[in-house]
Structure formats: structure tokens, C-alpha cells
Amino acid sequence: MKKILITGGAGFIGSNLALRLIQRGYYVTVLDNLSPQIHGSNPETTSPLYNSIKNKVQFIRGTVTSKPDLEKSLKDQDVIVHLAAETGTGQSMYEIEKYTNVNIGGTALMLDILANQSHSVKKVVVASSRSIYGEGKYLHPSYGVVYPTHRSEADMQAGNFEVKYKDDQVLKLMATDELATIHPSSVYGITKQNQEQMVMTVCPTLGIQPVAFRYQNVYGPGQSLSNPYTGILSIFSTQIRNGNPINIFEDGKESRDFVFIDDVVAATILGIENEKAGGEVFNVGLGKAVNVLSVAQALINNYGIDVPVHITGSYRLGDIRHNFADLTKIRTLLGFEPSFTFDQGIAQFTNWVLTQEVQEDKLTRSLEEMEAKGLYNKNKSNES
């Protein structure tokens, strides 16, 4: 299987994957709409991600919501890596139609074409997300393993940010495995759940092997530094390099699993090439939780730029408290092992950032949008 279509292939993960696949002898087609939010207003000349694959892949500028674009892209393909999606948990809570049309509608259209037209596709790899879990897996002193649902706004307003389960007992955070309860807390998470389930349900009926990867927080050189809806590493980096203070949500103890881009690409290629991946769903992460305050301090140290760090008590509805991946399944079936520790990955990321132009800090504008929709609470009384 040598011909691979990557939808969303000019994005951060897609462009890195495309370059690695080309090195391995694959013929890569990319379908991407070069969204200005990711690639800027003049992407064909100024987008580093697009230019990294330009003239190296068959590039089709189009969208997964267009049947003609998809039909053209799917022609003669052996494998589809379906990365195309609107991303950002916060933005998804008020751009609901857009996220649903692209993420769910685009996936449905792709599968509809595969179900009703002749094709040569043998495998579909879909980018799912840790966001489908909502809050992660915990151990309750009385109930055992539990999966708490969304935190209440009343608790967060009062500064009580940890998750609860039926009572006020302290819960012990555990690694979340693939059999964990799925209960997304954002529209983005809901759309990723739908993408995954449609691919895993429809493809076997068509004789196509499905594979789903639930990526954790992916980062590394090349990711967008100007998109305020991306991860905190880009947001904090832009703030630090502008000399602006870092205002941390909640109490700074919320945590994420940060996985380096090279490891994500390696895992995805295992899904393409390893027959054991067919019909399976895998977590992809580092398998460790790092809290946000530690992230901010690591970036400050690596850049050598001292800026104030404020623990604000502010919060966004739809954000989760903790989640980190249990990698037992992907280790056992595919032999995957992350190659980059958090410190190693951050060093590579920050070294790259220092070679880039300082971007405008757009976070305040994005938070104002969320505040106007009632999704962000400044909670100024808790600032410290």
C-alpha cells in the first residue's frame, strides 16, 4: 500500500507525517483548505507548514465538506489518514455549526463516498482525541475506579477545581486506558467521538481496516505560534517572548499529557504499516501528567526571559482538569514507545521557537470572545 491520502495534511501533524512517509517511499496526496487561522492570510507564500510539503506531495486545495474535492482526492488511494478537523475545545463551544459540519459532516461525506463509489482504499486511520474521555480515570477510596463527569460552575467559581464523584472525597488520578468511559465535555470532543465511531463502525462493512488514534496534547517545532486556540505551549511561548505576564487558569495544578510530534508521527506510521492495528483504537501520548504551572516555568527557564506568572482562578467551561494516557495497549500490540521525555521535547520546541518571529499575543481577544458567550469567567477576586 504505497499511495496515501492525508486529509488536513498541511497542518502540524499532517505535514510532519507527510514528510516522513515520503522518506519511507510512499506517494502522498494532501487535501487541505489552508485555513487562515492556522496558515495565515497568505498561506501559499507564508505558511511554513504548507511550504514544508510544497512540491513534495500531490497537493489539492480543498475541503472535506466538498464532495468533488473528496472524490478527486480519493482516486487511486490505498490508505487514508483522516486528520482534517476544526480544532480547539474553547472555540468549539460557540462555533458549533462549523465544528459539526467539518468534523462530523466531512467524515460522513468521506465514508459515504467509500460506501457508494468504487475505490481502492484498504485502510483508514482517523485522528481521534483524548478529549473524548472528558475527565480521566480516577480511584475513589470507597467506590474504586470512577470516571467523574463535568465539574460544576459553582465549584469552580468557589475555587474548588478538583473533580468530584458523588461526594467530596479526594480522588487519585490514574492513567486513562482505551476502555475508559467516553463522556466528552466540549463540542470538539463530541465531534471527535463521532468521527472515531463512524470510521470504526462503517469501514469494516466495506472491507476497509479502520484504526483510531486518540492523540494527547501534541507539540513540537512547526506548530502554530499565532493561533490563540492552539495548545498552551504556543500560547505561553508567545506571551513570554512579548514580555507579557502569563495568566494561568484555575490554580495551575491542572495537568495534561504532552506528546512530542515525532512520537505522534511514529505511532501513526505503525498504524499504517502494522496489520495488528486493524480494527483497534489506541492512546498516543507520553503517558505522564505535567501540570500547567510546571509547563510555564519550564518555558520561562528555557527562553531565559523572566515574566510574571499569575495564578488567576479564572476558568473556561468545557475544560477538563486532568487526563493522561495509559499506553499499555499500543506498547503491547504495536511496540510503540515514546522517544522524547517532556524535558527533551520542550528543549527542541523552545530552540525552534527562538528562530521564529515573535508573534502577536492574541489570547486576550480569544478570551473576550468566550467571555461574551458566557464560557469564560475571569474570577478576578482569586488573582495572586
CSV table of C-alpha atoms in Angstrom, one decimal:
chain,number,residue,atom,x,y,z
A,1,MET,CA,0.0,0.0,0.0
A,2,LYS,CA,2.0,2.9,-1.3
A,3,LYS,CA,-0.5,5.6,-2.1
A,4,ILE,CA,-1.6,7.6,1.0
A,5,LEU,CA,-4.1,10.5,1.2
A,6,ILE,CA,-3.7,12.8,4.2
A,7,THR,CA,-6.8,15.0,4.8
A,8,GLY,CA,-5.6,18.1,6.7
A,9,GLY,CA,-2.2,17.1,5.5
A,10,ALA,CA,-0.8,20.7,5.6
A,11,GLY,CA,-1.4,21.0,9.3
A,12,PHE,CA,1.1,20.4,12.1
A,13,ILE,CA,0.7,16.7,12.4
A,14,GLY,CA,-0.1,16.1,8.7
A,15,SER,CA,2.9,17.9,7.3
A,16,ASN,CA,5.3,16.1,9.6
A,17,LEU,CA,3.7,12.8,8.7
A,18,ALA,CA,3.8,13.5,5.0
A,19,LEU,CA,7.5,14.2,5.0
A,20,ARG,CA,8.2,11.1,7.0
A,21,LEU,CA,6.1,8.9,4.7
A,22,ILE,CA,7.8,10.4,1.6
A,23,GLN,CA,11.2,9.3,3.2
A,24,ARG,CA,9.8,5.8,3.5
A,25,GLY,CA,8.9,5.6,-0.2
A,26,TYR,CA,5.2,6.5,-0.1
A,27,TYR,CA,3.4,8.6,-2.7
A,28,VAL,CA,1.5,11.2,-0.6
A,29,THR,CA,-1.6,13.2,-1.6
A,30,VAL,CA,-2.7,16.1,0.7
A,31,LEU,CA,-6.2,17.6,0.8
A,32,ASP,CA,-6.2,20.8,2.9
A,33,ASN,CA,-8.1,24.1,2.8
A,34,LEU,CA,-5.1,26.1,4.2
A,35,SER,CA,-7.3,27.7,6.9
A,36,PRO,CA,-6.2,31.3,7.7
A,37,GLN,CA,-6.5,30.6,11.4
A,38,ILE,CA,-3.7,28.0,11.1
A,39,HIS,CA,-1.7,29.2,8.0
A,40,GLY,CA,-2.2,33.0,7.9
A,41,SER,CA,-3.8,35.2,5.4
A,42,ASN,CA,-1.5,34.4,2.5
A,43,PRO,CA,-0.7,30.7,3.2
A,44,GLU,CA,0.7,29.7,-0.2
A,45,THR,CA,3.6,32.0,0.3
A,46,THR,CA,4.0,32.5,4.1
A,47,SER,CA,2.8,29.2,5.7
A,48,PRO,CA,5.9,27.3,6.9
A,49,LEU,CA,3.8,24.1,7.3
A,50,TYR,CA,2.5,24.3,3.7
A,51,ASN,CA,5.8,25.3,2.3
A,52,SER,CA,7.5,22.3,4.0
A,53,ILE,CA,5.4,19.9,1.8
A,54,LYS,CA,5.1,22.1,-1.3
A,55,ASN,CA,6.2,20.3,-4.5
A,56,LYS,CA,6.8,17.1,-2.4
A,57,VAL,CA,3.2,15.9,-2.3
A,58,GLN,CA,0.3,16.0,-4.7
A,59,PHE,CA,-1.5,18.9,-3.1
A,60,ILE,CA,-5.2,19.5,-3.5
A,61,ARG,CA,-6.5,22.8,-2.1
A,62,GLY,CA,-10.0,21.9,-1.0
A,63,THR,CA,-12.2,20.8,1.9
A,64,VAL,CA,-13.6,17.6,3.3
A,65,THR,CA,-17.0,19.2,3.2
A,66,SER,CA,-16.9,19.3,-0.7
A,67,LYS,CA,-17.8,16.1,-2.5
A,68,PRO,CA,-15.9,16.9,-5.6
A,69,ASP,CA,-12.8,17.7,-3.6
A,70,LEU,CA,-13.0,14.4,-1.8
A,71,GLU,CA,-13.7,12.4,-4.9
A,72,LYS,CA,-10.7,13.9,-6.6
A,73,SER,CA,-8.5,13.2,-3.5
A,74,LEU,CA,-9.7,9.6,-3.0
A,75,LYS,CA,-8.8,8.5,-6.5
A,76,ASP,CA,-6.4,5.5,-6.5
A,77,GLN,CA,-5.5,5.8,-2.8
A,78,ASP,CA,-4.6,2.8,-0.7
A,79,VAL,CA,-4.7,4.4,2.7
A,80,ILE,CA,-6.5,7.5,4.1
A,81,VAL,CA,-5.1,9.2,7.2
A,82,HIS,CA,-8.0,11.4,8.2
A,83,LEU,CA,-6.7,14.4,10.1
A,84,ALA,CA,-8.9,17.2,8.7
A,85,ALA,CA,-10.8,18.8,11.5
A,86,GLU,CA,-11.6,22.1,13.2
A,87,THR,CA,-9.6,22.0,16.5
A,88,GLY,CA,-9.9,23.9,19.8
A,89,THR,CA,-12.1,23.0,22.7
A,90,GLY,CA,-13.0,26.5,23.7
A,91,GLN,CA,-13.8,27.8,20.2
A,92,SER,CA,-16.0,24.7,19.6
A,93,MET,CA,-18.4,25.8,22.3
A,94,TYR,CA,-19.6,28.7,20.3
A,95,GLU,CA,-18.7,27.8,16.7
A,96,ILE,CA,-20.9,24.7,17.0
A,97,GLU,CA,-22.2,24.5,13.5
A,98,LYS,CA,-18.8,25.0,11.9
A,99,TYR,CA,-17.2,22.2,14.1
A,100,THR,CA,-20.0,19.9,13.5
A,101,ASN,CA,-20.1,20.4,9.7
A,102,VAL,CA,-16.4,19.9,9.2
A,103,ASN,CA,-15.6,17.2,11.7
A,104,ILE,CA,-18.7,15.1,11.6
A,105,GLY,CA,-20.1,16.1,8.2
A,106,GLY,CA,-16.7,15.8,6.5
A,107,THR,CA,-16.1,12.4,7.9
A,108,ALA,CA,-19.7,11.3,7.0
A,109,LEU,CA,-19.2,12.5,3.4
A,110,MET,CA,-15.9,10.7,3.1
A,111,LEU,CA,-17.4,7.4,4.3
A,112,ASP,CA,-20.5,7.9,2.1
A,113,ILE,CA,-18.2,8.1,-1.0
A,114,LEU,CA,-16.4,5.0,0.1
A,115,ALA,CA,-19.6,3.2,0.6
A,116,ASN,CA,-21.2,4.1,-2.7
A,117,GLN,CA,-18.4,4.5,-5.2
A,118,SER,CA,-15.6,2.3,-6.5
A,119,HIS,CA,-12.2,2.9,-4.8
A,120,SER,CA,-9.0,1.1,-3.8
A,121,VAL,CA,-8.8,2.2,-0.1
A,122,LYS,CA,-7.8,-0.6,2.2
A,123,LYS,CA,-7.2,1.2,5.4
A,124,VAL,CA,-8.5,4.4,7.1
A,125,VAL,CA,-6.5,5.9,10.0
A,126,VAL,CA,-8.6,8.5,11.9
A,127,ALA,CA,-7.2,11.1,14.3
A,128,SER,CA,-9.3,10.9,17.4
A,129,SER,CA,-8.5,12.7,20.6
A,130,ARG,CA,-8.1,12.4,24.4
A,131,SER,CA,-10.9,15.0,24.5
A,132,ILE,CA,-13.5,12.2,24.0
A,133,TYR,CA,-12.7,10.9,27.6
A,134,GLY,CA,-13.7,14.2,29.2
A,135,GLU,CA,-12.3,13.9,32.7
A,136,GLY,CA,-9.9,11.0,33.0
A,137,LYS,CA,-9.8,7.9,35.2
A,138,TYR,CA,-9.6,8.1,39.0
A,139,LEU,CA,-9.6,6.0,42.1
A,140,HIS,CA,-12.2,6.7,44.8
A,141,PRO,CA,-11.4,5.5,48.3
A,142,SER,CA,-14.8,3.8,48.6
A,143,TYR,CA,-16.1,3.2,45.1
A,144,GLY,CA,-12.9,2.1,43.4
A,145,VAL,CA,-12.2,3.1,39.8
A,146,VAL,CA,-14.5,6.0,38.8
A,147,TYR,CA,-15.0,8.4,35.8
A,148,PRO,CA,-16.2,11.8,37.0
A,149,THR,CA,-18.3,13.9,34.8
A,150,HIS,CA,-18.0,17.7,34.2
A,151,ARG,CA,-17.1,20.0,37.0
A,152,SER,CA,-19.8,22.3,38.2
A,153,GLU,CA,-19.5,26.1,37.5
A,154,ALA,CA,-20.5,26.7,41.2
A,155,ASP,CA,-17.5,24.7,42.4
A,156,MET,CA,-15.1,26.4,40.0
A,157,GLN,CA,-16.5,29.9,40.9
A,158,ALA,CA,-15.7,29.0,44.5
A,159,GLY,CA,-12.2,28.0,43.6
A,160,ASN,CA,-12.8,24.2,44.0
A,161,PHE,CA,-11.2,22.9,40.8
A,162,GLU,CA,-10.6,19.3,41.5
A,163,VAL,CA,-13.1,16.8,40.1
A,164,LYS,CA,-15.6,15.0,42.4
A,165,TYR,CA,-17.5,11.8,42.4
A,166,LYS,CA,-20.8,11.7,44.4
A,167,ASP,CA,-19.1,13.2,47.5
A,168,ASP,CA,-16.1,15.4,48.5
A,169,GLN,CA,-13.6,12.6,48.8
A,170,VAL,CA,-10.2,13.2,47.3
A,171,LEU,CA,-9.7,11.2,44.2
A,172,LYS,CA,-6.4,9.7,43.0
A,173,LEU,CA,-5.6,10.4,39.3
A,174,MET,CA,-4.9,7.3,37.2
A,175,ALA,CA,-3.8,6.7,33.6
A,176,THR,CA,-6.8,6.6,31.3
A,177,ASP,CA,-7.0,3.4,29.1
A,178,GLU,CA,-9.0,2.8,25.9
A,179,LEU,CA,-11.8,1.1,27.8
A,180,ALA,CA,-12.4,4.2,29.9
A,181,THR,CA,-15.8,5.8,29.9
A,182,ILE,CA,-16.3,8.2,27.0
A,183,HIS,CA,-18.1,11.4,28.0
A,184,PRO,CA,-16.6,14.5,26.2
A,185,SER,CA,-17.1,17.9,27.9
A,186,SER,CA,-16.8,20.0,24.7
A,187,VAL,CA,-18.4,20.2,21.3
A,188,TYR,CA,-14.9,19.4,19.9
A,189,GLY,CA,-14.7,16.3,22.0
A,190,ILE,CA,-18.2,15.2,20.8
A,191,THR,CA,-17.2,15.7,17.2
A,192,LYS,CA,-14.0,13.6,17.6
A,193,GLN,CA,-16.0,10.9,19.3
A,194,ASN,CA,-18.4,10.9,16.3
A,195,GLN,CA,-15.5,10.8,13.8
A,196,GLU,CA,-13.9,7.8,15.5
A,197,GLN,CA,-17.1,5.9,15.9
A,198,MET,CA,-18.2,6.4,12.3
A,199,VAL,CA,-14.9,5.2,11.0
A,200,MET,CA,-14.7,2.2,13.3
A,201,THR,CA,-18.3,1.2,12.5
A,202,VAL,CA,-18.6,1.8,8.8
A,203,CYS,CA,-15.1,0.7,7.5
A,204,PRO,CA,-15.4,-3.0,8.4
A,205,THR,CA,-18.6,-3.2,6.5
A,206,LEU,CA,-16.8,-2.0,3.4
A,207,GLY,CA,-13.8,-4.4,3.8
A,208,ILE,CA,-11.6,-1.5,5.0
A,209,GLN,CA,-9.4,-1.7,8.0
A,210,PRO,CA,-10.1,1.1,10.5
A,211,VAL,CA,-7.6,2.4,13.0
A,212,ALA,CA,-8.2,5.2,15.5
A,213,PHE,CA,-5.5,7.1,17.5
A,214,ARG,CA,-6.6,9.1,20.5
A,215,TYR,CA,-3.8,11.7,20.5
A,216,GLN,CA,-3.0,13.6,23.7
A,217,ASN,CA,-1.6,17.2,23.6
A,218,VAL,CA,0.7,17.2,20.6
A,219,TYR,CA,3.5,19.7,20.4
A,220,GLY,CA,6.9,20.4,18.7
A,221,PRO,CA,8.7,22.5,16.2
A,222,GLY,CA,6.5,23.8,13.4
A,223,GLN,CA,3.3,24.2,15.4
A,224,SER,CA,1.3,27.4,15.0
A,225,LEU,CA,2.5,30.2,17.3
A,226,SER,CA,-0.1,32.7,16.2
A,227,ASN,CA,-3.3,30.7,16.6
A,228,PRO,CA,-4.7,31.5,20.1
A,229,TYR,CA,-6.9,28.4,20.0
A,230,THR,CA,-4.0,26.0,20.0
A,231,GLY,CA,-2.2,24.5,23.0
A,232,ILE,CA,-0.8,26.3,26.0
A,233,LEU,CA,2.9,25.7,24.8
A,234,SER,CA,2.3,28.1,21.9
A,235,ILE,CA,0.2,30.5,23.9
A,236,PHE,CA,2.7,30.7,26.7
A,237,SER,CA,5.6,31.0,24.4
A,238,THR,CA,4.1,33.9,22.6
A,239,GLN,CA,3.3,35.7,25.8
A,240,ILE,CA,6.8,35.1,27.2
A,241,ARG,CA,8.5,36.4,24.0
A,242,ASN,CA,6.3,39.5,24.1
A,243,GLY,CA,7.3,40.1,27.7
A,244,ASN,CA,3.7,39.7,28.8
A,245,PRO,CA,2.7,38.1,32.1
A,246,ILE,CA,1.3,34.5,32.0
A,247,ASN,CA,-2.1,34.4,33.5
A,248,ILE,CA,-2.8,30.7,34.4
A,249,PHE,CA,-6.3,29.4,34.6
A,250,GLU,CA,-7.7,27.8,37.8
A,251,ASP,CA,-4.9,27.1,40.3
A,252,GLY,CA,-2.2,26.0,37.9
A,253,LYS,CA,-2.4,22.4,39.1
A,254,GLU,CA,-4.5,21.2,36.1
A,255,SER,CA,-2.4,18.8,34.1
A,256,ARG,CA,-2.0,17.4,30.5
A,257,ASP,CA,-0.1,14.6,28.7
A,258,PHE,CA,2.3,16.4,26.3
A,259,VAL,CA,3.5,14.2,23.4
A,260,PHE,CA,6.2,15.2,21.0
A,261,ILE,CA,5.4,15.4,17.3
A,262,ASP,CA,8.0,12.9,16.2
A,263,ASP,CA,6.4,10.3,18.6
A,264,VAL,CA,3.0,11.0,17.2
A,265,VAL,CA,4.2,10.5,13.6
A,266,ALA,CA,6.0,7.3,14.6
A,267,ALA,CA,2.8,5.9,16.2
A,268,THR,CA,0.7,6.9,13.2
A,269,ILE,CA,3.1,5.1,10.8
A,270,LEU,CA,2.8,2.0,13.0
A,271,GLY,CA,-1.0,2.2,12.4
A,272,ILE,CA,-0.5,2.4,8.7
A,273,GLU,CA,2.0,-0.4,8.4
A,274,ASN,CA,1.3,-2.8,11.2
A,275,GLU,CA,-1.5,-5.3,10.4
A,276,LYS,CA,-2.2,-5.7,14.2
A,277,ALA,CA,-3.5,-2.1,14.2
A,278,GLY,CA,-6.6,-3.0,12.1
A,279,GLY,CA,-9.9,-2.6,13.9
A,280,GLU,CA,-8.2,-1.1,17.0
A,281,VAL,CA,-8.2,2.1,19.0
A,282,PHE,CA,-5.0,3.4,20.6
A,283,ASN,CA,-4.0,6.1,23.0
A,284,VAL,CA,-1.0,8.1,21.8
A,285,GLY,CA,0.8,10.1,24.5
A,286,LEU,CA,3.9,10.3,26.7
A,287,GLY,CA,1.9,8.6,29.5
A,288,LYS,CA,2.8,11.2,32.1
A,289,ALA,CA,0.8,14.2,33.5
A,290,VAL,CA,2.5,17.6,33.7
A,291,ASN,CA,0.8,20.4,35.4
A,292,VAL,CA,0.3,23.8,33.8
A,293,LEU,CA,2.4,25.8,36.3
A,294,SER,CA,5.3,23.4,35.7
A,295,VAL,CA,4.9,24.0,31.9
A,296,ALA,CA,5.0,27.8,32.3
A,297,GLN,CA,8.2,27.6,34.5
A,298,ALA,CA,9.9,25.2,32.0
A,299,LEU,CA,9.3,27.6,29.1
A,300,ILE,CA,10.5,30.6,31.1
A,301,ASN,CA,13.7,28.7,32.1
A,302,ASN,CA,14.3,27.6,28.5
A,303,TYR,CA,13.8,31.0,27.0
A,304,GLY,CA,15.7,32.8,29.7
A,305,ILE,CA,13.0,35.5,29.8
A,306,ASP,CA,11.6,36.2,33.2
A,307,VAL,CA,7.9,37.2,33.1
A,308,PRO,CA,5.4,37.3,36.0
A,309,VAL,CA,3.2,34.2,36.4
A,310,HIS,CA,-0.2,34.9,37.9
A,311,ILE,CA,-2.5,32.1,39.2
A,312,THR,CA,-5.8,33.8,38.4
A,313,GLY,CA,-8.6,31.4,39.4
A,314,SER,CA,-10.2,32.1,36.0
A,315,TYR,CA,-11.7,29.2,34.2
A,316,ARG,CA,-13.3,28.1,30.9
A,317,LEU,CA,-16.3,25.9,30.8
A,318,GLY,CA,-15.6,22.7,28.8
A,319,ASP,CA,-12.0,22.5,30.1
A,320,ILE,CA,-11.1,19.2,31.8
A,321,ARG,CA,-9.0,19.0,35.0
A,322,HIS,CA,-6.6,16.1,34.3
A,323,ASN,CA,-6.0,13.3,31.7
A,324,PHE,CA,-3.0,11.3,30.8
A,325,ALA,CA,-2.7,8.2,28.7
A,326,ASP,CA,-2.3,4.6,29.6
A,327,LEU,CA,0.0,3.3,26.8
A,328,THR,CA,-0.2,-0.4,27.7
A,329,LYS,CA,-2.2,-1.3,24.6
A,330,ILE,CA,-0.1,0.5,22.0
A,331,ARG,CA,3.1,-0.8,23.6
A,332,THR,CA,1.8,-4.4,23.6
A,333,LEU,CA,0.2,-4.6,20.1
A,334,LEU,CA,2.4,-2.2,18.1
A,335,GLY,CA,5.6,-1.9,20.1
A,336,PHE,CA,5.3,1.9,20.4
A,337,GLU,CA,7.4,3.6,23.0
A,338,PRO,CA,7.8,7.4,23.2
A,339,SER,CA,11.3,8.5,22.3
A,340,PHE,CA,11.2,12.0,23.9
A,341,THR,CA,10.8,12.9,27.5
A,342,PHE,CA,8.9,16.2,28.3
A,343,ASP,CA,12.2,18.0,29.0
A,344,GLN,CA,13.8,16.7,25.8
A,345,GLY,CA,10.8,17.7,23.7
A,346,ILE,CA,10.5,21.2,25.4
A,347,ALA,CA,14.1,21.8,24.6
A,348,GLN,CA,13.7,21.1,20.9
A,349,PHE,CA,10.4,23.1,20.8
A,350,THR,CA,11.9,26.2,22.5
A,351,ASN,CA,15.1,26.1,20.4
A,352,TRP,CA,12.9,26.2,17.3
A,353,VAL,CA,10.6,29.0,18.7
A,354,LEU,CA,13.7,31.2,19.2
A,355,THR,CA,14.4,31.0,15.5
A,356,GLN,CA,10.9,32.3,14.7
A,357,GLU,CA,9.5,35.8,14.5
A,358,VAL,CA,7.7,37.0,17.7
A,359,GLN,CA,4.0,36.7,17.1
A,360,GLU,CA,1.2,39.0,18.2
A,361,ASP,CA,-0.3,37.8,21.5
A,362,LYS,CA,-3.9,37.2,20.6
A,363,LEU,CA,-5.1,35.3,23.7
A,364,THR,CA,-6.9,38.2,25.2
A,365,ARG,CA,-9.1,38.6,22.1
A,366,SER,CA,-10.0,35.0,22.1
A,367,LEU,CA,-10.9,35.0,25.8
A,368,GLU,CA,-13.1,38.1,25.2
A,369,GLU,CA,-15.0,36.1,22.6
A,370,MET,CA,-15.5,33.3,25.1
A,371,GLU,CA,-16.4,35.7,27.9
A,372,ALA,CA,-19.1,37.3,25.7
A,373,LYS,CA,-20.6,33.8,25.2
A,374,GLY,CA,-20.6,33.1,29.0
A,375,LEU,CA,-17.9,30.4,28.6
A,376,TYR,CA,-15.1,32.1,30.4
A,377,ASN,CA,-15.0,33.5,33.9
A,378,LYS,CA,-12.2,35.9,34.9
A,379,ASN,CA,-12.8,35.4,38.7
A,380,LYS,CA,-10.6,38.4,39.4
A,381,SER,CA,-11.0,38.1,43.1
A,382,ASN,CA,-8.8,35.0,43.1
A,383,GLU,CA,-5.8,36.5,41.3
A,384,SER,CA,-2.5,36.2,43.1
